[in-house]
Tab-separated table of C-alpha atoms and ligand atoms in Angstrom:
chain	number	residue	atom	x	y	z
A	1	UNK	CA	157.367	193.486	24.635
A	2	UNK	CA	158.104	191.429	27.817
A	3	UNK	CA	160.078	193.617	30.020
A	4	UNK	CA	163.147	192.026	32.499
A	5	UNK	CA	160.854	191.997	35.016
A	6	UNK	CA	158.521	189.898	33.318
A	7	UNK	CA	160.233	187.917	30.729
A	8	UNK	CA	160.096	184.049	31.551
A	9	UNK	CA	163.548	182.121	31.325
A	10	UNK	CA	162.688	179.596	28.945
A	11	UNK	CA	163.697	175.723	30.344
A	12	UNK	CA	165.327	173.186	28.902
A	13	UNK	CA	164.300	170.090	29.345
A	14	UNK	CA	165.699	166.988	28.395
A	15	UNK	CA	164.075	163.394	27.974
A	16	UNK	CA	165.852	159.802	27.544
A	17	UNK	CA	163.664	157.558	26.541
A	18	UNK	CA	164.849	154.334	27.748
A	19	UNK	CA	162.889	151.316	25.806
A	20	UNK	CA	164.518	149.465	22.652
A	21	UNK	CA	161.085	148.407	21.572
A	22	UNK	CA	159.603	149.428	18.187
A	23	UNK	CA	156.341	151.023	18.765
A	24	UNK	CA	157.099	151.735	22.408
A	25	UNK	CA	154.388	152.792	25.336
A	26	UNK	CA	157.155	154.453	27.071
A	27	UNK	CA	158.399	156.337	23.872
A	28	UNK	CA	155.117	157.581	22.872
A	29	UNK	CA	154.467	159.178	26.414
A	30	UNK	CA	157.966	160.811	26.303
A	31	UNK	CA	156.842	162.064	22.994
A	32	UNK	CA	153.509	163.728	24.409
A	33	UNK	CA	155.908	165.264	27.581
A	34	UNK	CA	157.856	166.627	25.064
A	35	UNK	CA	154.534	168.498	23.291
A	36	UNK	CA	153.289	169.731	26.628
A	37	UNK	CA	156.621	171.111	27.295
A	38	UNK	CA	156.450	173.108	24.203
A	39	UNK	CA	153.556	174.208	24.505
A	40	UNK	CA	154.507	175.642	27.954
A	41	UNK	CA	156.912	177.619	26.023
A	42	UNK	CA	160.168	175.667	27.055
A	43	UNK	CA	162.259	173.465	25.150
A	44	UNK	CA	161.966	169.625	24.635
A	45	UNK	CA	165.061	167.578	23.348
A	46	UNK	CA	164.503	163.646	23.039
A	47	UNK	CA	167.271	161.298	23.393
A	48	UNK	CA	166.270	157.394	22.532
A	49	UNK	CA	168.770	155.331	23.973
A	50	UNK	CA	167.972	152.601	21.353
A	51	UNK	CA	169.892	154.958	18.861
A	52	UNK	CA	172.999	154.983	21.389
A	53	UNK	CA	175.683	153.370	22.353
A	54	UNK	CA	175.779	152.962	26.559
A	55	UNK	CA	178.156	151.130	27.532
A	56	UNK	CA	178.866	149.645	31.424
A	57	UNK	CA	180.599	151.758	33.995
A	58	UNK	CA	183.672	149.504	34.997
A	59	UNK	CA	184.094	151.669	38.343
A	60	UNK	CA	187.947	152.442	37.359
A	61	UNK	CA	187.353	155.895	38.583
A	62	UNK	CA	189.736	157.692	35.701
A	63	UNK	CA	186.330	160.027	34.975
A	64	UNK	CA	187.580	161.500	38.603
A	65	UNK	CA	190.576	162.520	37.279
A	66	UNK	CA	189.390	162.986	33.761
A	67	UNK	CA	186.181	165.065	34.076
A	68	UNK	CA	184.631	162.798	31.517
A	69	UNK	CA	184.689	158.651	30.815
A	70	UNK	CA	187.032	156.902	29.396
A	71	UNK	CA	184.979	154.848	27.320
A	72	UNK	CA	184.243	156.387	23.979
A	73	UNK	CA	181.109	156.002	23.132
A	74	UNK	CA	177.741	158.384	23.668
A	75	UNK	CA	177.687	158.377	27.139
A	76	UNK	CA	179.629	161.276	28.280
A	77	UNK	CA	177.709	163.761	26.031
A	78	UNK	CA	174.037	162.509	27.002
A	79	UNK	CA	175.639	163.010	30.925
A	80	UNK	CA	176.805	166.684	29.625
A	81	UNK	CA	173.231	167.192	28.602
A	82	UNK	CA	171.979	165.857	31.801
A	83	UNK	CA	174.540	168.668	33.699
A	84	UNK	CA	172.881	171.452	31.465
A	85	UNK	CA	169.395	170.635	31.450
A	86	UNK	CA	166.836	172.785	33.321
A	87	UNK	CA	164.657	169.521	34.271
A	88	UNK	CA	165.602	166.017	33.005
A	89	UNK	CA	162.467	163.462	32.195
A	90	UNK	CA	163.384	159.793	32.083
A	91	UNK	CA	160.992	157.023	30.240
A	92	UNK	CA	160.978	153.728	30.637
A	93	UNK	CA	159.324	150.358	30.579
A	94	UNK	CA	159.457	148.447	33.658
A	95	UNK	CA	161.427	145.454	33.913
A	96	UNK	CA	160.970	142.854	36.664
A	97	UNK	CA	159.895	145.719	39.147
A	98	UNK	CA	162.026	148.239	38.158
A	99	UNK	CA	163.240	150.803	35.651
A	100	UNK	CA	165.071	149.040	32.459
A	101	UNK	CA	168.785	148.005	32.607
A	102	UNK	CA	169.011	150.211	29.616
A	103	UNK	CA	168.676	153.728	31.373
A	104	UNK	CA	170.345	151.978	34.929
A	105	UNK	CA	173.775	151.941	32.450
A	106	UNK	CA	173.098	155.506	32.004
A	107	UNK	CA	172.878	156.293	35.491
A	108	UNK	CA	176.106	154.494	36.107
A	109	UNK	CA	177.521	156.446	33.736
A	110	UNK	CA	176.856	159.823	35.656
A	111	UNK	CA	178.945	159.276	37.791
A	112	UNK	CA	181.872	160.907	35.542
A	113	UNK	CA	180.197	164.669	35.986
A	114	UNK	CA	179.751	163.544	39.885
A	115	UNK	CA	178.739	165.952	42.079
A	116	UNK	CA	177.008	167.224	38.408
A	117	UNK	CA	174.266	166.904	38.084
A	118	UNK	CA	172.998	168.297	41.052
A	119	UNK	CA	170.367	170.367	42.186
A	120	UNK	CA	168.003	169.977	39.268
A	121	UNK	CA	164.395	168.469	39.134
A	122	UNK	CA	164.052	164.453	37.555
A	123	UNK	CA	160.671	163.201	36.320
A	124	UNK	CA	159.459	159.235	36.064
A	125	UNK	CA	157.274	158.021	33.428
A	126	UNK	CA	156.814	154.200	33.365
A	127	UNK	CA	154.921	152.023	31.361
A	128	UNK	CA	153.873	148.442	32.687
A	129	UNK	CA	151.484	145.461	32.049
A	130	UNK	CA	150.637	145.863	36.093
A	131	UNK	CA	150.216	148.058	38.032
A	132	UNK	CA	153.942	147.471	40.282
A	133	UNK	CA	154.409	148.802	43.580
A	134	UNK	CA	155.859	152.503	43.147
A	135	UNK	CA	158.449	152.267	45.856
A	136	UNK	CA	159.961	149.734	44.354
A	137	UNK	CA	159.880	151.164	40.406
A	138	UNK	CA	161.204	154.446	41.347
A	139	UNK	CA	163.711	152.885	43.863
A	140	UNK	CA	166.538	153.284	41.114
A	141	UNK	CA	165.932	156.550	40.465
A	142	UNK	CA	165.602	157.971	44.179
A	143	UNK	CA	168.767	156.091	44.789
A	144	UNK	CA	170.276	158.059	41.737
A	145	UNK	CA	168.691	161.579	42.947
A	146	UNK	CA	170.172	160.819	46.578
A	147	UNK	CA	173.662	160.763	45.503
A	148	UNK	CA	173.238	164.437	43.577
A	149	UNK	CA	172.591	167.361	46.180
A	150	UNK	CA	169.569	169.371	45.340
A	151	UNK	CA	168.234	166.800	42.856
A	152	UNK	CA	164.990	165.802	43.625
A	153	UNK	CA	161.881	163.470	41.961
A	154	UNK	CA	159.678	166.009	41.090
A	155	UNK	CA	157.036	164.468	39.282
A	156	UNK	CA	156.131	160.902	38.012
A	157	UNK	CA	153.538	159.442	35.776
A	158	UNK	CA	152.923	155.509	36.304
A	159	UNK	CA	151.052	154.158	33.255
A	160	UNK	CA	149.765	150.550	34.129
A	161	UNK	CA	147.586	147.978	32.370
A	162	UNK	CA	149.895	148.497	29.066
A	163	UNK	CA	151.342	145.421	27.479
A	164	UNK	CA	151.122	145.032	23.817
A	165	UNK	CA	153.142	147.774	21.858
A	166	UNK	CA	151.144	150.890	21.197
A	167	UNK	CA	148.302	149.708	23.890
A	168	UNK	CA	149.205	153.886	25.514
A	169	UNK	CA	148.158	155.277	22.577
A	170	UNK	CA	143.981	154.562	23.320
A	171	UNK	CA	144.964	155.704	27.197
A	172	UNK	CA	144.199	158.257	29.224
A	173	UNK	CA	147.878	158.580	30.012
A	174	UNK	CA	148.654	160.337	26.247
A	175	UNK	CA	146.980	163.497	27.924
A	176	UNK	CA	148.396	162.975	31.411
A	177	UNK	CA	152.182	162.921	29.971
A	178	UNK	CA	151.330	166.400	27.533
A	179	UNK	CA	150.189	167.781	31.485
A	180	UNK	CA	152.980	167.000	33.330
A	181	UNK	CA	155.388	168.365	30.212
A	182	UNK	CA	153.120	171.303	30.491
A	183	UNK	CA	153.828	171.930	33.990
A	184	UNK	CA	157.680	171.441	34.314
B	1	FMN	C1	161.996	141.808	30.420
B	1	FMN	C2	160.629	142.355	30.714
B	1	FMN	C3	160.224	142.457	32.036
B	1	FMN	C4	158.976	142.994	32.329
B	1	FMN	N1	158.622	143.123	33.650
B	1	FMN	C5	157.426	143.681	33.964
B	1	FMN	C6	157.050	143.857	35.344
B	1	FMN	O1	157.774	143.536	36.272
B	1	FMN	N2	155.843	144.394	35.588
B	1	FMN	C7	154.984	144.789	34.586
B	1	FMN	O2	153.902	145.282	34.899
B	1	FMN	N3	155.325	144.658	33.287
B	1	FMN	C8	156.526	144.109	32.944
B	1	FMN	N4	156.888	143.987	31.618
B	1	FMN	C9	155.977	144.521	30.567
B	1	FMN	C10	156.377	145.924	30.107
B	1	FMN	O3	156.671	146.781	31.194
B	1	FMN	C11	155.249	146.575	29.288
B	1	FMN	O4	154.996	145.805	28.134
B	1	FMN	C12	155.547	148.004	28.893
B	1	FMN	O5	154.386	148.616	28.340
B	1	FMN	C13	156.685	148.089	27.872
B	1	FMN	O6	156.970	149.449	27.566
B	1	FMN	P1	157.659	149.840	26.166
B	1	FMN	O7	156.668	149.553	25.071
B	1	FMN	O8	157.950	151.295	26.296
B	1	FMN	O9	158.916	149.040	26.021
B	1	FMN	C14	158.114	143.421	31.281
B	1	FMN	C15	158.542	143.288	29.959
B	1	FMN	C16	159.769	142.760	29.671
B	1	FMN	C17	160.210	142.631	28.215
């Protein structure tokens, strides 16, 4: 029996994958993050924002007031799970350079919980037919980390030279998504 001392707190981590594609790159690595996290011992939830409804922040500011969006749809209870997570993993194809305008909506949406969620390790896993200047694929994410205190990118995985659907799947980057899950 584990004693208090000992006993590991068990995460939870959360993962959006962002791409609306059928047979997605980005979907199948946040699947493998998910397996490496449980085999860590921590807990892996998957959110596919194709089965959502986002919709646009309108910057009307009632969420300061409100402690949640006005807009009903499933924004404000993906941002909850954001708040509660232990480590939050975001997937997503790249678009023109950067992340897709799918999960961007999302991070306009956080800013209901703001100053939540704060102080809380985000992960990067992109898929692209190049291979895209970092800086500038992450840029939307550091910007979104800056504005949280204590959040930080803690890990990324950049999977380039995929372009078909399903082209990850023969990659090397299957195994490197189960080791980064592994080591959250
Ligand atoms: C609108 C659009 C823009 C894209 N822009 C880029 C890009 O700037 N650089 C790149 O390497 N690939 C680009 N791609 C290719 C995708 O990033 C690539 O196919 C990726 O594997 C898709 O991931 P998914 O299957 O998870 O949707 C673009 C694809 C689309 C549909």
């Amino acid at each position: 029996m584990p004693t208090k001392k000992t006993a590991k707190k068990i995460k939870n981590v959360l993962i959006i994958s962002a791409s609306f594609r059928p047979n997605s790159n980005s979907h199948a690595l946040c699947q493998e993050v998910a397996k490496g996290v449980k085999a860590a011992g921590n807990k892996a939830e998957v959110i596919r924002l194709k089965d959502k409804k986002i919709g646009f922040c309108t910057g009307c500011y009632a969420c300061q007031k409100l402690g949640k969006c006005v807009i009903n749809d499933d924004a404000n209870a993906i941002v909850e799970k954001i708040c509660r997570a232990d480590a939050v993993v975001f997937g997503t194809p790249v678009y023109y350079f950067s992340i897709s305008g799918q999960l961007k909506a999302l991070f306009d949406r956080c800013v209901a919980k703001w100053p939540e969620p704060n102080g809380k390790p985000y992960y990067l896993v992109a898929t692209m037919a190049e291979n895209m200047d970092w800086d500038l694929v992450k840029a939307p994410l550091q910007g979104f980390v800056d504005c949280f205190e204590g959040a930080k990118i803690k890990g990324f995985l950049k999977a380039g030279g995929v372009y078909e659907p399903g082209a990850v799947k023969k990659t090397k980057f299957m195994k490197a998504a189960f080791d980064l899950g592994r080591r959250i």
